[in-house]
Short mmCIF file of C-alpha atoms in Angstrom, two decimals:
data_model
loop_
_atom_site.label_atom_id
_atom_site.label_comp_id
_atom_site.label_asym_id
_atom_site.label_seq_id
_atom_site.Cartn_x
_atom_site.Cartn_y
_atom_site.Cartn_z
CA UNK A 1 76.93 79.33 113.15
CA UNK A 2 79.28 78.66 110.45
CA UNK A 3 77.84 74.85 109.62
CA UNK A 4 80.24 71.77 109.07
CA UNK A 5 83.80 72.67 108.13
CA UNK A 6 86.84 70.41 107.46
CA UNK A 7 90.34 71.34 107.07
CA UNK A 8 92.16 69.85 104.03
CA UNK A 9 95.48 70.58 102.09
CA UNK A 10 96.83 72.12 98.62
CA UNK A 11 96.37 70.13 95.58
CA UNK A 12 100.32 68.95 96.36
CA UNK A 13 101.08 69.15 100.11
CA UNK A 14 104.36 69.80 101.94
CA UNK A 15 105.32 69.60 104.97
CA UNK A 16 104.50 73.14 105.78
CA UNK A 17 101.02 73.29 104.46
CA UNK A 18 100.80 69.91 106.75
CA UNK A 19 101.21 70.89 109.96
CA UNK A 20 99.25 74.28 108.77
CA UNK A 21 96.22 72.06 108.47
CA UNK A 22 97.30 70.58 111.72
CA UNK A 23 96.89 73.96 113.68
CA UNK A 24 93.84 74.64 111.91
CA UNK A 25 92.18 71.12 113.61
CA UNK A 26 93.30 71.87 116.58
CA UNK A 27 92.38 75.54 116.92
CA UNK A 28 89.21 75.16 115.52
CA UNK A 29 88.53 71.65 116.99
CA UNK A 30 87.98 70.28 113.20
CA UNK A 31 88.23 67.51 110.97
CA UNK A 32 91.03 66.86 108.42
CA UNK A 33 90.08 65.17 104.99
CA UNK A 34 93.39 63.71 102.88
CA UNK A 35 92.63 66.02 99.59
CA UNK A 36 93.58 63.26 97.30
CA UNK A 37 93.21 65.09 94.33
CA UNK A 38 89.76 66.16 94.66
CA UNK A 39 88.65 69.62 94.14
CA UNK A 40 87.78 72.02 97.22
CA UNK A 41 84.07 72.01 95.08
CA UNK A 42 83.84 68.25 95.11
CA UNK A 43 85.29 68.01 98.71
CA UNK A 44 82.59 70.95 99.97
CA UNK A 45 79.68 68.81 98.14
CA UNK A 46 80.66 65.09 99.13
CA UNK A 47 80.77 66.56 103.09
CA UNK A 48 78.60 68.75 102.61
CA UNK A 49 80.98 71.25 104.15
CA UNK A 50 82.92 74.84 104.38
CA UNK A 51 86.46 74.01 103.62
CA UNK A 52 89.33 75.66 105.17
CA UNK A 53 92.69 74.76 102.86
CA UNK A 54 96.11 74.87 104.02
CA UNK A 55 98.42 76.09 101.50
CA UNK A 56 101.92 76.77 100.90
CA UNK A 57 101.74 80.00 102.04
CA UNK A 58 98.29 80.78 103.63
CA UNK A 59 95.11 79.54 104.63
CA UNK A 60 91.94 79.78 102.30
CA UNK A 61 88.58 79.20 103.41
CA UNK A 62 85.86 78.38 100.89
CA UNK A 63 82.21 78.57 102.52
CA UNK A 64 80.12 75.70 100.90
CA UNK A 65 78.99 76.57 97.52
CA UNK A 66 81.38 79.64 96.97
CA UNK A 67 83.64 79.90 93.86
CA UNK A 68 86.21 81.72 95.06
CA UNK A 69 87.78 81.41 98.61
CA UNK A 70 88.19 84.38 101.62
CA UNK A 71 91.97 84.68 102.52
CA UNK A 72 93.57 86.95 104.36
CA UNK A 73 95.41 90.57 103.00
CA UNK A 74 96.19 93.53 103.97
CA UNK A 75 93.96 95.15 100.65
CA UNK A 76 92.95 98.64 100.97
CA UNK A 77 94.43 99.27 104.26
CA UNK A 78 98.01 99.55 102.84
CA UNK A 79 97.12 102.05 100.34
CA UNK A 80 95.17 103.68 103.24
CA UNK A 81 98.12 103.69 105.52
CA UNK A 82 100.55 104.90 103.07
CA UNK A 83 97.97 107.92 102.27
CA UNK A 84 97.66 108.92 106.28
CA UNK A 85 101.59 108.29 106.78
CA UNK A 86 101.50 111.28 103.97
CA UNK A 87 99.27 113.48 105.95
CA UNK A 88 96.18 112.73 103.63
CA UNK A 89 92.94 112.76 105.86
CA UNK A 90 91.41 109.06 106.33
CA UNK A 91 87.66 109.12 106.66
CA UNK A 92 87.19 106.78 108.99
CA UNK A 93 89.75 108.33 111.18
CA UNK A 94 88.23 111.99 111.16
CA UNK A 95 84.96 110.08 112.36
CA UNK A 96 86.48 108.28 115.09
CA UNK A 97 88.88 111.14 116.04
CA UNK A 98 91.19 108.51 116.84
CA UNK A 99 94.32 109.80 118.32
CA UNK A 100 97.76 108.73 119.57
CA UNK A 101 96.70 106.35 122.56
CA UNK A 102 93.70 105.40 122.06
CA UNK A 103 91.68 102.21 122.33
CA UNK A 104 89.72 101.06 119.72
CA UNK A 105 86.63 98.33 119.59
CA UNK A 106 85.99 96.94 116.14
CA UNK A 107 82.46 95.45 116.26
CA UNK A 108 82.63 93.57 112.81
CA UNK A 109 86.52 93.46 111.98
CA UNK A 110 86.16 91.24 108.94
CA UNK A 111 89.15 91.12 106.73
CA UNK A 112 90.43 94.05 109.28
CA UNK A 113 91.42 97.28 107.13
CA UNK A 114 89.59 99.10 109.14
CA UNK A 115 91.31 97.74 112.35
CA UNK A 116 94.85 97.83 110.57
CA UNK A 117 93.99 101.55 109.90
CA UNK A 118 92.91 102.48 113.84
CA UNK A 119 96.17 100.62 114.73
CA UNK A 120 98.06 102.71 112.87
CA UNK A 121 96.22 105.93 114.04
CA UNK A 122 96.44 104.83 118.27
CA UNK A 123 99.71 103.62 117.83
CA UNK A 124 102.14 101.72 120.11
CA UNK A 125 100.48 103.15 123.13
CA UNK A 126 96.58 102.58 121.81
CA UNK A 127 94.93 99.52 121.81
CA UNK A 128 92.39 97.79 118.83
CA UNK A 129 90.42 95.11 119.46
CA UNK A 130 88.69 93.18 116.70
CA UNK A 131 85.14 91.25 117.12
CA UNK A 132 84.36 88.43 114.40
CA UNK A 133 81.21 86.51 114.88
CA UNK A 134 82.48 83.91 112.37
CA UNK A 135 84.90 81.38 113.80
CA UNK A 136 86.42 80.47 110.40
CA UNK A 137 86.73 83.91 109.19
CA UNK A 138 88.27 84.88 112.79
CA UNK A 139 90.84 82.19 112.26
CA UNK A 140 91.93 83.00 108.43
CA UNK A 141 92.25 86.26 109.77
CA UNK A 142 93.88 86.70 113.30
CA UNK A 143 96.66 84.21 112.21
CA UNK A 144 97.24 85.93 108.55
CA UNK A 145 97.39 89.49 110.54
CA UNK A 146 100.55 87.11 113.21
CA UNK A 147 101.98 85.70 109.92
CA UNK A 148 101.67 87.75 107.04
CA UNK A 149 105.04 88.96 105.71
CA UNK A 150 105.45 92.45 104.53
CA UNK A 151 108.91 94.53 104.06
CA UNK A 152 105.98 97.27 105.18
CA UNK A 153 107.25 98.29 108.82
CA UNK A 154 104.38 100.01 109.71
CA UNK A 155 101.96 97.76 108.33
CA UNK A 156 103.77 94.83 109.89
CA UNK A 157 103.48 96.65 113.58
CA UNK A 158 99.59 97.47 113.06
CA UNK A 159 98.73 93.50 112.30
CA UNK A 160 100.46 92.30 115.34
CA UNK A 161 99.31 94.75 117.20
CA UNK A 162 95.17 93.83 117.01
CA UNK A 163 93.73 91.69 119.25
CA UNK A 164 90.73 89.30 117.48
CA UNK A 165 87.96 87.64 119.47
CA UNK A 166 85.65 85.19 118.14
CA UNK A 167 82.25 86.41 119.48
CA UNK A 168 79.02 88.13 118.34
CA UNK A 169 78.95 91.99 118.85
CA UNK A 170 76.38 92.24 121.20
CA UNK A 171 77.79 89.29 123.41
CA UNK A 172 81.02 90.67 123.66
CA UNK A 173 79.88 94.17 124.29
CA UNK A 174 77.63 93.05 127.23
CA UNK A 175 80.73 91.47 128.73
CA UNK A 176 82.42 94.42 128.71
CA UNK A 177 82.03 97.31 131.99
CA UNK A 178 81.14 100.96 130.39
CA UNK A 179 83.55 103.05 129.18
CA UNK A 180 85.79 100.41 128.21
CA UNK A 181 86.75 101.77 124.88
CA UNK A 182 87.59 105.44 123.79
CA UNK A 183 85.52 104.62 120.29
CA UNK A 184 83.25 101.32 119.30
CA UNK A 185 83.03 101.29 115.55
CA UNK A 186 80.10 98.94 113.73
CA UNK A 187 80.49 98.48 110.28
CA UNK A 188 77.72 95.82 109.20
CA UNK A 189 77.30 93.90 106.02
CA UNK A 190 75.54 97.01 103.65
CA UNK A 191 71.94 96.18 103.07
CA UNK A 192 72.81 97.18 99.97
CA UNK A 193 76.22 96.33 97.30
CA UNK A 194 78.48 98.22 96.01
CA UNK A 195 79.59 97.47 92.55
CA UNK A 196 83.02 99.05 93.21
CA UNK A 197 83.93 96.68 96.05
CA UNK A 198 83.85 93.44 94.83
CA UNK A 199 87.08 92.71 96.39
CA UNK A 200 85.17 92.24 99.51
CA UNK A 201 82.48 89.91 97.95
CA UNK A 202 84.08 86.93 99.13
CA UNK A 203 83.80 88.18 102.96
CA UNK A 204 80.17 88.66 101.87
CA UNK A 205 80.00 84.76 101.03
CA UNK A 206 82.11 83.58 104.20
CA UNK A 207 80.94 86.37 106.70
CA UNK A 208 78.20 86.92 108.68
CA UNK A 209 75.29 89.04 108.03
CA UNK A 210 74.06 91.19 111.42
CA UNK A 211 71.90 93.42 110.96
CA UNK A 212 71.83 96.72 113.30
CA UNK A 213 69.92 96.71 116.12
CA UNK A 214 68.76 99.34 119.02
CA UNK A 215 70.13 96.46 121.55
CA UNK A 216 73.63 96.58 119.64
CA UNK A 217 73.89 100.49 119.75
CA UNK A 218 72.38 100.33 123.11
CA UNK A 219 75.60 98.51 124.54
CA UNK A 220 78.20 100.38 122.19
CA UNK A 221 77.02 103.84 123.50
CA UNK A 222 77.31 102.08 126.88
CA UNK A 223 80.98 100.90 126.50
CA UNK A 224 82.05 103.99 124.64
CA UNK A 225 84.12 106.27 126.50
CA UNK A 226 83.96 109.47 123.82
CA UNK A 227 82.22 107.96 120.36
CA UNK A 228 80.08 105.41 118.51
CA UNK A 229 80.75 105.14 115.14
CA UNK A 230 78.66 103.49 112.37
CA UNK A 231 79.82 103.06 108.65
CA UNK A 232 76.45 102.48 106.18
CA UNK A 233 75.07 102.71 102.90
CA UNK A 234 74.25 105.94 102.12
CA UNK A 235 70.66 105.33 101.34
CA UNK A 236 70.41 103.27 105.02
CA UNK A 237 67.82 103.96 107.42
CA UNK A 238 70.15 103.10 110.54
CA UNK A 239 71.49 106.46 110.69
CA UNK A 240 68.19 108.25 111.22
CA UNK A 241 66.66 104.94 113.46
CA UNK A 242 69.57 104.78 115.91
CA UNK A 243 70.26 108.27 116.54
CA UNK A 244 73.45 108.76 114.31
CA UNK A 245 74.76 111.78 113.54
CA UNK A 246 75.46 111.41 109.98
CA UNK A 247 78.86 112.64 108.13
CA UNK A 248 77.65 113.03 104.66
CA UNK A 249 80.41 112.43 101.85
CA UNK A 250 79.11 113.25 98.52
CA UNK A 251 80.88 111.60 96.56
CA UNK A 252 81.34 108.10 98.68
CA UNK A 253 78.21 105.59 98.19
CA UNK A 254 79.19 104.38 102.03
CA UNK A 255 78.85 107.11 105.21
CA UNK A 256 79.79 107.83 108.45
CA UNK A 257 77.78 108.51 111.70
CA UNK A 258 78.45 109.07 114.93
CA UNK A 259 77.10 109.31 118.72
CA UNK A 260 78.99 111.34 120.58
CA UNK A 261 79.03 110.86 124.57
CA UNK A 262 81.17 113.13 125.59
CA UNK A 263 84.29 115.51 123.78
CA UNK A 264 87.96 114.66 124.13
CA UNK A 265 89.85 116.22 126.85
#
């Protein structure tokens, strides 16, 4: 799915960023190319590959042809959390109704803010679980959510606390009995952009683009305990096709609906 990738090093390796490129081989089962002094572009083009660099401090993935490279941070989901440790509402949560306990299947976890905000929301006791179709994007990301260092305590506890799985939605789901998860949230690749996150344009180079289907929310509603949730464009059609209920937020460009199977005891 994600083509040919090889692993390679900074511009000026150390031993760290070594045996970083090392774990990236043997995770992902993939070639290391010496970077002797080439650029990621040049390497990309003369393999005619994605190219996952090891740094000093983190991995960076650059799918072939992109300028910039997908890394993992914590991005919005810190302000987020620091807004809902306040008391502020959280959209996403107050779609969800995610409460203290609660397990919580992210169908397209991406860079993960959304996961790293559920975490926060079921707490110790809940459980998140993050699906990523794309194998290099699952790797930057489960081991920058194990590594990443933050003074943050509560940010810290959320990324260890999510579980990532390499799989398409739909394959995972069926593999799953019903009712396994209190809430299965899909948030897809918008059919359309929004200008105001461009921070998340690299994901849209390295990620995968799914697009919604009645088999997809057919095995969500099925594993859902109390909720579906979809995030979308506002001007998408999947709300009204699938049978969403739709949250409308006037003054967001992105919307929340919902299928509700049964209310919280």
């Amino acid at each position: 799915m994600c083509g040919i990738t090889i692993v390679t090093t900074a511009g000026r390796p150390d031993e760290y960023s070594e045996r970083l490129a090392q774990d990236a081989c043997e995770a992902l089962n993939l070639q290391f190319v010496p970077r002797k002094k080439r650029s990621v572009a040049k390497m990309s083009k003369e393999y005619d590959a994605n190219v996952i660099v090891a740094g000093k401090e983190r991995y960076e993935y650059y799918p072939k042809g992109a300028a910039a490279p997908f890394f993992f941070h914590p991005n919005s989901a810190a302000f987020r959390l620091k807004r809902v440790d306040r008391g502020e509402m959280d959209p996403m949560i107050a779609a969800c109704e995610l409460m203290p306990g609660d397990s919580f299947l992210d169908c397209t976890l991406g860079i993960g803010s959304d996961s790293l905000v559920a975490a926060f929301a079921a707490g110790q006791k809940g459980k998140v679980v993050g699906i990523e179709a794309n194998r290099n994007v699952a790797f930057i990301v489960e081991r920058g959510m194990q590594t990443y260092d933050t003074s943050e305590l509560p940010l810290t506890a959320c990324m260890r606390q999510i579980q990532v799985i390499c799989s398409e939605a739909v394959t995972y789901l069926k593999s799953l009995p019903d009712h396994s998860f209190d809430i299965v949230y899909i948030d897809p690749m918008f059919e359309e952009v929004i200008e105001e996150s461009n921070n998340f344009e690299t994901l849209r180079e390295a990620g995968e683009h799914l697009a919604l289907t009645k088999e997809w929310v057919d095995e969500a509603v099925r594993v859902a305990k109390r909720r579906v949730v979809l995030k979308a464009h506002f001007r998408s059609g999947w709300f009204n096709e699938f049978g969403f209920q739709r949250d409308v937020r006037l003054t967001s460009k992105f919307h929340y609906g919902y299928i509700i199977k049964k209310k919280a005891i």
